[in-house]
XYZ file of N, CA and C in Angstrom:
723
model
N -23.035 3.607 -9.570
C -23.485 4.819 -8.696
C -24.654 4.400 -8.180
N -24.714 5.091 -6.645
C -26.186 5.196 -6.230
C -26.235 3.626 -5.746
N -25.472 2.850 -5.448
C -25.464 1.606 -4.693
C -25.717 1.640 -2.939
N -26.047 0.802 -2.693
C -26.432 0.682 -1.170
C -26.283 -0.780 -0.932
N -25.358 -0.931 0.268
C -25.205 -2.220 1.022
C -24.696 -2.310 2.425
N -24.645 -3.201 3.160
C -24.367 -3.141 4.622
C -22.494 -2.736 4.472
N -21.702 -3.563 3.739
C -20.615 -3.422 3.102
C -20.101 -3.394 1.922
N -19.625 -2.131 1.540
C -19.597 -1.907 -0.059
C -20.477 -1.313 -0.110
N -20.795 -0.338 -0.540
C -21.978 0.351 -1.274
C -22.360 0.050 -2.555
N -21.053 0.053 -3.545
C -20.940 -0.389 -4.747
C -20.468 -1.904 -5.013
N -19.500 -1.754 -4.485
C -18.643 -3.217 -4.575
C -18.077 -3.780 -3.211
N -18.199 -5.060 -2.893
C -17.599 -5.907 -1.780
C -16.900 -7.154 -2.404
N -15.692 -6.780 -1.639
C -14.314 -8.016 -2.495
C -14.538 -9.047 -1.046
N -14.884 -10.295 -1.488
C -14.434 -11.183 -0.291
C -12.982 -11.547 -0.211
N -12.721 -12.568 0.574
C -11.301 -13.142 0.934
C -10.758 -13.697 -0.480
N -11.505 -14.702 -1.287
C -11.044 -15.142 -2.123
C -11.076 -14.050 -3.597
N -11.345 -12.715 -3.499
C -11.607 -11.759 -4.786
C -10.444 -11.141 -4.620
N -10.734 -10.403 -5.941
C -9.630 -9.213 -6.214
C -10.609 -8.394 -7.025
N -10.067 -7.091 -6.719
C -10.830 -6.026 -7.549
C -9.713 -5.014 -8.276
N -9.791 -4.903 -9.778
C -8.980 -3.944 -10.261
C -9.692 -3.154 -11.113
N -9.628 -1.613 -10.449
C -10.441 -0.621 -10.863
C -9.672 0.123 -11.350
N -9.880 0.176 -12.798
C -9.173 1.640 -13.740
C -10.152 2.340 -14.372
N -9.681 3.550 -14.639
C -10.457 4.742 -15.560
C -12.067 4.459 -14.841
N -12.330 4.658 -13.539
C -13.829 4.310 -13.564
C -13.979 5.312 -12.380
N -15.375 5.773 -12.300
C -15.804 6.516 -11.171
C -16.828 5.821 -10.231
N -16.704 5.995 -9.142
C -18.074 5.296 -8.077
C -18.456 6.442 -7.402
N -19.757 6.582 -7.473
C -20.383 7.893 -6.868
C -21.499 7.564 -6.150
N -21.641 8.483 -5.060
C -23.124 8.494 -4.613
C -23.491 6.984 -3.998
N -22.628 6.448 -3.535
C -22.910 4.868 -2.993
C -22.824 4.909 -1.616
N -23.641 4.268 -0.619
C -23.762 4.348 0.545
C -23.271 2.694 1.412
N -22.754 2.613 2.473
C -23.040 1.290 3.263
C -23.359 1.633 4.665
N -23.835 0.960 5.400
C -24.309 1.004 6.463
C -23.097 0.874 7.541
N -22.247 0.184 6.865
C -21.156 -0.124 8.152
C -19.685 0.440 7.468
N -19.416 -0.485 6.687
C -17.885 -0.272 6.043
C -17.601 0.116 4.440
N -17.122 1.081 4.270
C -16.570 1.022 2.597
C -17.922 1.783 1.802
N -18.084 2.988 2.065
C -19.306 3.671 0.871
C -19.093 3.240 -0.134
N -18.309 3.278 -0.824
C -17.947 2.608 -2.257
C -17.385 1.389 -2.563
N -16.617 1.044 -1.543
C -15.926 -0.433 -1.917
C -15.062 -0.850 -0.487
N -15.924 -1.906 -0.380
C -15.218 -2.488 1.045
C -14.505 -4.028 0.498
N -13.333 -4.112 1.122
C -12.519 -5.174 0.870
C -12.490 -5.974 2.386
N -12.813 -7.295 2.222
C -12.632 -8.064 3.404
C -12.054 -9.080 3.005
N -10.711 -9.225 3.247
C -9.601 -10.374 2.952
C -9.216 -10.297 1.351
N -9.493 -9.706 0.454
C -9.435 -9.748 -0.872
C -8.451 -8.868 -1.303
N -8.205 -8.225 -2.353
C -7.146 -7.910 -3.033
C -7.560 -6.621 -3.839
N -6.530 -5.354 -3.789
C -7.589 -4.218 -4.275
C -6.404 -3.141 -5.089
N -6.742 -2.950 -6.281
C -5.884 -1.991 -7.100
C -7.029 -1.124 -7.559
N -6.667 0.013 -7.547
C -7.511 1.329 -7.967
C -6.403 2.031 -8.805
N -6.368 2.375 -10.014
C -5.698 3.297 -10.984
C -6.927 4.205 -11.626
N -6.321 5.561 -11.778
C -6.970 6.494 -12.478
C -8.495 6.457 -12.662
N -8.834 6.871 -11.419
C -10.309 6.616 -11.047
C -10.957 7.716 -9.976
N -12.151 8.099 -9.969
C -12.455 8.765 -9.085
C -13.844 8.181 -8.157
N -13.281 8.322 -6.863
C -14.073 8.041 -5.774
C -14.741 9.456 -5.140
N -16.091 9.693 -5.406
C -16.517 11.061 -4.892
C -17.861 10.492 -4.208
N -18.535 11.482 -3.226
C -19.504 11.520 -2.799
C -20.096 10.425 -2.090
N -19.484 9.468 -1.563
C -19.992 8.181 -0.719
C -20.003 8.226 0.600
N -20.621 7.499 1.133
C -20.865 7.617 2.636
C -20.977 6.333 3.447
N -20.460 6.663 4.739
C -21.333 5.048 5.501
C -22.414 5.966 6.487
N -23.117 5.240 6.824
C -24.106 5.815 7.807
C -23.667 6.562 8.889
N -24.910 7.385 9.063
C -24.159 8.348 10.479
C -24.913 7.410 11.780
N -25.873 6.358 11.505
C -26.396 5.717 12.633
C -25.503 4.532 12.962
N -25.232 3.729 11.861
C -24.409 2.349 12.293
C -22.621 2.768 11.190
N -22.624 3.529 10.708
C -21.400 3.340 9.673
C -20.217 3.484 10.812
N -19.102 2.730 10.308
C -18.075 2.403 11.014
C -16.704 2.935 10.418
N -16.267 2.541 9.228
C -14.951 3.212 8.614
C -15.256 2.959 7.112
N -14.302 4.004 6.526
C -14.311 3.957 5.137
C -15.574 4.657 4.438
N -15.855 6.060 4.337
C -16.768 6.491 3.634
C -16.424 6.316 2.137
N -15.171 6.345 1.649
C -14.921 5.909 0.125
C -14.380 4.423 0.029
N -13.520 4.139 0.641
C -13.163 2.732 0.731
C -12.718 2.095 2.106
N -12.944 0.887 2.504
C -12.454 0.432 3.543
C -11.694 -1.125 3.016
N -10.647 -1.140 3.719
C -9.863 -2.269 3.333
C -9.325 -3.325 4.751
N -9.897 -4.150 4.938
C -9.372 -5.132 6.062
C -9.129 -6.570 5.268
N -7.902 -6.487 5.443
C -6.912 -7.462 4.735
C -5.512 -7.659 4.676
N -5.149 -8.985 4.713
C -3.321 -8.892 4.801
C -2.646 -8.698 3.473
N -3.499 -8.404 2.297
C -3.218 -8.487 1.017
C -2.641 -7.109 0.848
N -3.063 -5.807 1.749
C -2.424 -4.799 1.506
C -3.540 -4.393 -0.044
N -2.958 -3.002 0.040
C -4.236 -2.256 -1.552
C -2.944 -1.162 -2.270
N -3.104 -1.225 -3.279
C -2.688 -0.322 -4.203
C -3.754 1.101 -4.997
N -3.050 1.832 -4.804
C -4.379 3.181 -5.320
C -3.253 4.016 -5.454
N -3.614 4.592 -7.028
C -2.803 5.567 -7.975
C -3.817 6.298 -8.576
N -3.060 7.504 -8.841
C -3.687 8.548 -9.879
C -5.189 8.531 -9.712
N -5.695 8.483 -8.636
C -7.237 8.634 -8.168
C -7.588 10.129 -7.119
N -8.730 10.378 -7.224
C -9.197 11.266 -6.864
C -10.439 11.013 -5.847
N -10.154 11.498 -4.538
C -11.309 10.996 -3.492
C -12.109 12.657 -2.920
N -13.110 12.659 -3.532
C -13.775 13.826 -3.245
C -15.041 13.793 -2.512
N -15.633 14.436 -1.413
C -16.503 14.470 -0.959
C -17.213 13.106 -0.223
N -16.264 12.589 -0.134
C -16.644 11.197 0.840
C -16.907 11.342 2.239
N -17.833 10.620 2.969
C -18.405 10.834 4.308
C -18.600 9.767 5.312
N -17.575 9.638 6.527
C -17.896 8.902 7.513
C -18.684 9.658 8.667
N -20.310 9.425 8.358
C -21.057 10.026 8.958
C -21.511 10.031 10.762
N -20.786 8.837 10.772
C -21.147 8.516 12.303
C -20.019 8.969 13.518
N -20.452 9.950 14.382
C -19.713 10.473 15.243
C -19.092 9.311 16.391
N -19.428 8.429 16.536
C -19.122 7.069 16.898
C -18.339 6.001 16.181
N -18.019 6.604 14.923
C -17.357 5.537 13.856
C -15.934 5.314 14.224
N -15.172 4.550 13.159
C -13.930 4.457 13.561
C -12.820 4.910 12.408
N -13.392 6.018 12.005
C -12.930 6.878 10.851
C -12.428 6.742 9.987
N -11.936 7.486 8.897
C -11.531 7.155 7.541
C -12.591 7.850 6.803
N -12.737 9.383 6.703
C -13.735 9.998 5.474
C -13.602 9.131 4.299
N -12.311 9.023 3.716
C -12.042 8.510 2.383
C -11.365 7.188 2.526
N -10.472 7.005 3.357
C -10.189 5.514 3.219
C -9.712 5.327 4.289
N -10.106 3.770 4.869
C -9.785 3.249 6.341
C -9.038 2.015 5.901
N -7.926 1.729 6.513
C -7.018 0.710 6.141
C -6.596 -0.203 7.363
N -7.010 -1.303 7.417
C -6.900 -2.261 8.684
C -6.229 -3.526 8.125
N -5.402 -4.251 9.015
C -4.678 -5.474 8.257
C -5.510 -6.850 9.247
N -5.694 -7.716 8.895
C -6.118 -9.106 9.914
C -5.742 -9.344 10.871
N -4.185 -9.728 10.413
C -3.326 -10.713 11.605
C -2.142 -9.716 11.391
N -2.205 -9.290 12.649
C -0.865 -8.230 12.924
C 0.257 -8.994 13.647
N 1.027 -9.764 12.384
C 2.036 -10.540 12.270
C 3.587 -9.647 12.264
N 4.219 -10.559 12.238
C 5.607 -9.800 11.722
C 6.038 -8.849 10.420
N 5.105 -9.270 9.638
C 5.497 -8.560 8.229
C 4.651 -7.277 8.190
N 5.228 -6.588 7.527
C 4.679 -5.059 7.287
C 3.735 -5.539 5.874
N 2.277 -4.992 6.259
C 1.560 -4.697 5.090
C 1.148 -3.573 4.688
N 1.253 -3.217 3.343
C 1.156 -1.820 2.722
C 0.128 -1.597 1.979
N -0.398 -0.367 2.560
C -1.453 0.590 1.401
C -0.702 1.718 0.526
N -0.406 1.357 -0.692
C 0.361 2.362 -1.370
C -0.898 3.528 -1.621
N -0.327 4.685 -1.656
C -1.333 5.906 -2.249
C -0.190 6.999 -2.814
N -0.426 6.727 -4.279
C 0.559 7.113 -5.036
C -0.339 8.061 -6.159
N 0.015 9.722 -6.161
C -0.410 10.454 -6.969
C -1.895 10.458 -6.726
N -2.171 10.537 -5.384
C -3.710 10.722 -5.292
C -4.085 11.843 -4.586
N -5.244 12.490 -4.726
C -5.658 13.849 -4.320
C -7.233 13.760 -3.224
N -7.086 13.884 -2.244
C -8.237 14.067 -1.319
C -8.881 15.425 -0.900
N -9.922 15.750 -1.548
C -10.653 16.822 -1.315
C -11.743 16.779 -0.653
N -12.066 17.482 0.308
C -13.360 17.727 0.817
C -13.938 16.435 1.443
N -13.186 15.400 1.772
C -13.712 14.692 2.512
C -13.727 14.993 4.207
N -14.845 13.896 4.684
C -15.129 14.392 6.309
C -15.115 13.037 6.923
N -15.029 13.358 8.196
C -15.005 12.227 9.238
C -15.692 12.807 10.457
N -16.987 12.412 10.635
C -17.880 12.997 11.934
C -17.086 12.884 13.144
N -16.388 11.225 13.412
C -15.682 11.161 14.436
C -14.849 11.854 14.883
N -13.970 12.403 13.672
C -12.552 13.374 13.870
C -11.725 12.757 14.119
N -11.401 11.491 13.808
C -10.364 10.604 13.496
C -9.432 11.240 12.294
N -9.944 11.035 11.537
C -9.572 11.231 9.970
C -10.289 11.298 8.559
N -10.341 12.511 8.082
C -11.293 12.701 7.054
C -10.436 11.735 5.601
N -9.214 11.933 5.449
C -8.848 11.172 4.520
C -8.451 9.948 4.606
N -7.455 9.372 5.202
C -7.144 8.348 5.439
C -6.286 7.982 6.655
N -6.779 6.696 7.352
C -6.698 6.102 8.647
C -6.020 4.663 8.374
N -5.071 4.508 9.530
C -4.375 2.971 9.269
C -4.382 2.714 10.618
N -4.990 1.332 10.765
C -5.042 0.827 12.057
C -4.736 -0.856 12.015
N -4.073 -0.853 13.335
C -3.300 -2.466 13.847
C -1.776 -2.394 13.591
N -1.059 -3.305 14.658
C 0.363 -3.200 14.071
C 0.719 -4.018 12.703
N 1.728 -3.348 12.121
C 2.351 -3.548 10.817
C 1.580 -3.320 9.851
N 0.523 -2.693 10.077
C -0.279 -2.069 8.572
C 0.619 -0.480 8.926
N 0.239 -0.434 7.181
C 1.469 0.907 6.959
C 0.870 1.501 5.696
N 0.440 3.034 5.932
C 0.140 3.410 4.775
C 1.414 4.117 3.945
N 1.686 3.981 2.648
C 2.638 4.563 2.066
C 2.386 5.353 1.184
N 2.205 6.834 1.542
C 2.060 7.591 0.239
C 2.943 8.278 -0.221
N 2.792 8.332 -1.747
C 3.841 9.120 -2.057
C 3.315 10.263 -3.469
N 3.785 11.567 -3.437
C 3.529 12.533 -4.280
C 1.870 12.552 -4.465
N 0.806 12.658 -3.230
C -0.337 12.786 -2.902
C -0.738 14.228 -2.239
N -1.823 14.549 -2.490
C -2.334 15.573 -1.788
C -3.440 15.469 -1.007
N -3.198 15.982 0.228
C -4.279 15.551 1.282
C -4.667 17.351 1.566
N -6.028 17.422 1.105
C -6.469 18.908 0.942
C -7.875 18.658 1.707
N -8.297 18.311 2.731
C -9.765 17.971 3.209
C -10.113 19.688 4.086
N -9.007 19.996 4.463
C -9.115 21.169 5.578
C -10.286 20.758 6.840
N -9.849 19.728 7.197
C -10.654 19.623 8.298
C -9.992 19.311 9.547
N -8.730 19.930 9.619
C -8.359 20.105 10.849
C -7.171 18.563 11.214
N -7.671 17.543 10.534
C -7.085 16.610 10.686
C -7.570 15.046 9.605
N -6.276 15.153 8.444
C -6.582 14.359 7.268
C -6.209 13.127 7.307
N -5.256 13.092 8.187
C -4.528 11.483 8.453
C -4.608 11.171 9.852
N -4.475 9.849 10.131
C -4.182 9.226 11.655
C -4.039 7.789 11.325
N -3.398 7.647 12.927
C -3.089 5.915 12.901
C -3.623 5.537 14.265
N -3.904 4.265 14.674
C -4.602 3.729 15.617
C -3.995 2.199 15.791
N -3.958 1.486 16.895
C -3.510 0.437 17.631
C -2.208 -0.036 16.796
N -1.641 0.904 16.778
C -0.329 0.434 16.120
C 0.101 0.492 14.743
N -0.727 1.216 13.811
C -0.841 1.308 12.430
C 0.007 2.518 12.356
N 0.767 2.843 11.104
C 1.742 3.936 10.765
C 1.943 4.046 9.450
N 2.522 5.155 9.407
C 2.742 5.496 7.827
C 4.181 5.663 7.568
N 4.316 5.194 6.206
C 5.923 5.203 5.752
C 5.864 6.136 4.699
N 6.134 7.706 4.782
C 6.030 8.682 3.721
C 7.087 8.118 2.653
N 6.812 8.309 1.415
C 7.639 8.105 0.088
C 8.133 9.690 -0.373
N 7.596 10.841 0.068
C 8.318 11.856 -0.043
C 7.165 12.724 -1.457
N 7.265 14.032 -1.694
C 6.206 14.647 -2.439
C 5.213 14.369 -2.112
N 4.805 14.525 -0.426
C 3.266 14.874 -0.411
C 2.728 16.139 0.240
N 1.731 16.478 -0.059
C 1.290 17.856 0.650
C 0.160 17.854 1.503
N 0.202 18.499 2.597
C -1.133 18.144 3.410
C -1.511 19.457 4.077
N -2.591 19.888 4.191
C -2.774 21.156 4.895
C -2.785 21.566 6.414
N -2.564 20.373 6.976
C -2.611 20.054 8.169
C -1.041 19.831 8.907
N -0.539 19.668 9.969
C 0.775 19.253 10.462
C 1.010 18.043 10.266
N -0.218 17.067 10.292
C -0.013 15.415 10.105
C 0.454 14.953 11.722
N 0.535 15.594 12.467
C 1.109 15.543 14.191
C -0.291 14.822 14.565
N 0.306 13.553 15.509
C -0.553 12.932 16.016
C -0.156 12.418 17.371
N -0.624 11.860 18.325
C -0.230 11.582 19.799
C -0.105 10.060 19.407
N 1.300 9.526 19.698
C 1.629 8.046 20.057
C 2.640 8.165 20.906
N 3.037 6.691 21.366
C 4.125 6.343 22.206
C 5.442 6.369 21.057
N 6.506 6.103 21.733
C 7.797 6.207 20.835
C 7.592 5.082 20.490
N 7.251 3.687 20.794
C 7.454 2.584 20.462
C 6.459 2.593 19.543
N 5.381 3.129 19.102
C 4.640 3.320 17.431
C 5.063 4.041 16.963
N 6.364 4.738 16.747
C 7.002 5.394 15.863
C 7.804 6.167 16.514
N 8.822 6.938 15.518
C 10.011 7.248 16.194
C 9.482 8.923 16.062
N 8.637 9.230 14.919
C 8.151 10.970 15.089
C 6.478 10.962 15.193
N 6.449 12.072 15.683
C 4.872 12.268 15.759
C 4.166 12.581 14.660
N 4.925 12.769 13.336
C 4.230 13.386 12.105
C 4.213 12.724 11.185
N 3.211 12.265 10.487
C 2.884 10.873 9.706
C 3.394 11.231 8.256
N 3.559 12.519 8.061
C 4.104 13.023 6.714
C 5.658 13.464 7.365
N 6.586 12.791 7.467
C 7.901 13.357 7.792
C 9.138 12.979 6.966
N 8.777 12.839 5.667
C 10.117 12.833 4.714
C 10.621 14.241 4.744
N 11.664 14.198 4.128
C 12.486 15.471 3.710
C 11.741 16.174 2.829
N 11.009 15.710 1.924
C 10.600 16.091 0.903
C 9.113 16.050 0.770
N 8.496 16.050 2.225
C 7.068 16.332 1.980
C 6.688 17.833 3.057
N 5.367 18.279 2.265
C 4.952 19.660 2.649
C 4.091 19.656 3.574
N 3.847 19.490 4.690
C 2.601 19.695 6.050
C 2.204 21.223 5.882
N 1.441 21.605 6.098
C 0.880 22.657 6.555
C 0.871 23.640 5.507
N 0.491 23.136 4.239
C 0.841 23.722 3.030
C -0.561 23.534 2.194
N -1.222 24.788 1.787
C -2.138 24.943 0.816
C -1.761 24.384 -0.532
N -2.237 23.597 -1.303
C -1.856 22.907 -2.329
C -2.135 23.925 -3.506
N -3.340 24.842 -3.268
C -4.087 25.718 -4.239
C -4.345 24.678 -5.797
N -5.788 24.043 -5.031
C -6.411 23.213 -6.080
C -7.517 23.800 -6.676
N -7.667 23.817 -7.830
C -9.090 24.128 -8.700
C -10.421 23.239 -7.905
N -11.655 23.882 -8.378
C -12.673 23.329 -8.103
C -12.496 21.605 -9.059
N -13.457 20.854 -8.565
C -13.593 19.520 -9.435
C -13.932 19.800 -10.878
N -13.336 19.024 -11.757
C -13.734 19.301 -13.114
C -13.422 17.962 -14.036
N -14.077 17.753 -15.003
C -13.974 16.882 -15.710
C -13.342 17.220 -17.287
N -12.740 18.405 -17.216
C -12.509 18.801 -18.330
C -11.356 18.548 -19.004
N -11.388 17.693 -20.390
C -10.162 17.243 -20.551
C -10.138 15.413 -20.627
N -10.887 15.322 -19.397
C -10.903 13.876 -19.153
C -12.237 13.261 -18.722
N -12.428 12.060 -19.133
C -13.506 11.491 -18.404
C -13.727 11.339 -16.994
N -12.607 11.573 -16.362
C -12.522 11.437 -14.947
C -12.583 12.508 -14.251
N -13.425 13.149 -13.133
C -13.232 14.560 -12.581
C -12.123 14.166 -11.829
N -11.673 15.587 -11.226
C -10.406 15.702 -10.681
C -10.139 17.171 -10.491
N -8.950 17.734 -9.647
C -8.654 18.881 -8.809
C -7.600 19.307 -10.040
N -7.552 19.952 -10.522
C -6.400 20.704 -11.272
C -5.553 21.629 -10.146
N -4.316 21.563 -10.525
C -3.521 22.612 -9.651
C -3.434 23.973 -10.132
N -3.529 24.975 -9.472
C -3.983 26.008 -10.101
C -2.112 26.533 -10.317
N -2.464 27.948 -11.207
C -1.170 28.323 -11.452
C -0.800 29.122 -10.231
N 0.573 28.687 -9.477
C 1.403 29.349 -8.661
C 1.070 28.141 -7.183
N 0.731 27.134 -7.569
C 0.659 26.194 -6.565
C 1.987 25.360 -6.513
N 2.176 25.143 -5.222
C 3.452 24.580 -4.686
C 3.522 23.441 -5.195
N 2.436 22.638 -5.515
C 2.861 21.377 -5.771
C 3.231 20.955 -7.347
N 3.298 22.081 -8.002
C 4.002 22.190 -9.276
C 5.193 21.755 -9.301
N 5.544 20.631 -10.084
C 6.952 20.012 -10.455
C 7.548 19.733 -8.948
N 7.122 19.331 -7.924
C 7.583 19.107 -6.815
C 7.282 17.572 -6.298
N 6.782 16.852 -7.582
C 6.732 15.223 -7.127
C 8.048 14.742 -6.768
N 8.292 13.692 -5.885
C 9.962 13.071 -5.531
C 10.009 12.029 -5.957
N 11.053 11.906 -6.933
C 11.211 10.742 -7.709
C 10.425 9.894 -8.187
N 9.466 10.382 -8.829
C 8.262 9.560 -9.415
C 8.775 8.815 -10.300
N 8.080 7.613 -10.445
C 8.249 6.669 -11.709
C 7.153 6.483 -12.531
N 6.294 7.348 -12.360
C 4.878 7.038 -13.104
C 5.028 7.768 -14.711
N 4.590 7.368 -15.396
C 4.807 7.677 -16.882
C 3.454 8.961 -17.133
N 2.507 8.672 -16.402
C 1.177 9.338 -16.762
C 0.565 9.704 -15.165
N 0.037 10.909 -15.403
C -0.853 11.520 -13.951
C -2.262 11.327 -14.217
N -3.093 12.110 -13.273
C -4.425 11.737 -13.397
C -4.996 12.072 -14.660
N -4.508 13.061 -15.324
C -4.971 13.851 -16.497
C -4.402 12.711 -17.805
N -3.411 11.915 -17.443
C -3.163 11.121 -18.454
C -2.045 11.775 -19.071
């Protein structure tokens, strides 16, 4: 916690490196450019059962990924993780209050960032592009499944430069996820367009707590529309174990 750096306030992953983060918390870290908590520059990233919270990139020179920035052709895998209160603080930044995903070479192969059973709450992006997740460049794809996007920012998700989403279903978002893009960039104007996605829906989350586990999280309140609505989940455990 409380790390500072130009790229990756707590952790920086170089092109030959790989970070596997499990059952961990990264908090109150700051980067001046990319990745308030973690910056991946060409390397590999896996995050499981963790908490990325209250990290940021600078208001003066910050670019993307208040929580995590990935610039790599290896993709990324993030599961059972809560992103809370991360900030991309620069009004002229590239976006992604919690996660910024961009590939290096926009070749013919799709590169995926898998976001599975994750929760996004209270993240912000001063540029207004995307408080939770932004995906950049042709053939870069974010693949969300059974995740909750509840920043209540007006725009949780976005794409740029040909980036796209391939929803796997079971996702809840407090806004419509509608974006402006040409037909060539995608057939739907909605990023969460799976039959079993639930846009414009308040998931009714409780306040942040670490009760019952060492990893901070947001429990579903009684009556939450997200209870028992995971779609074709193969996960044996959730964020609470």
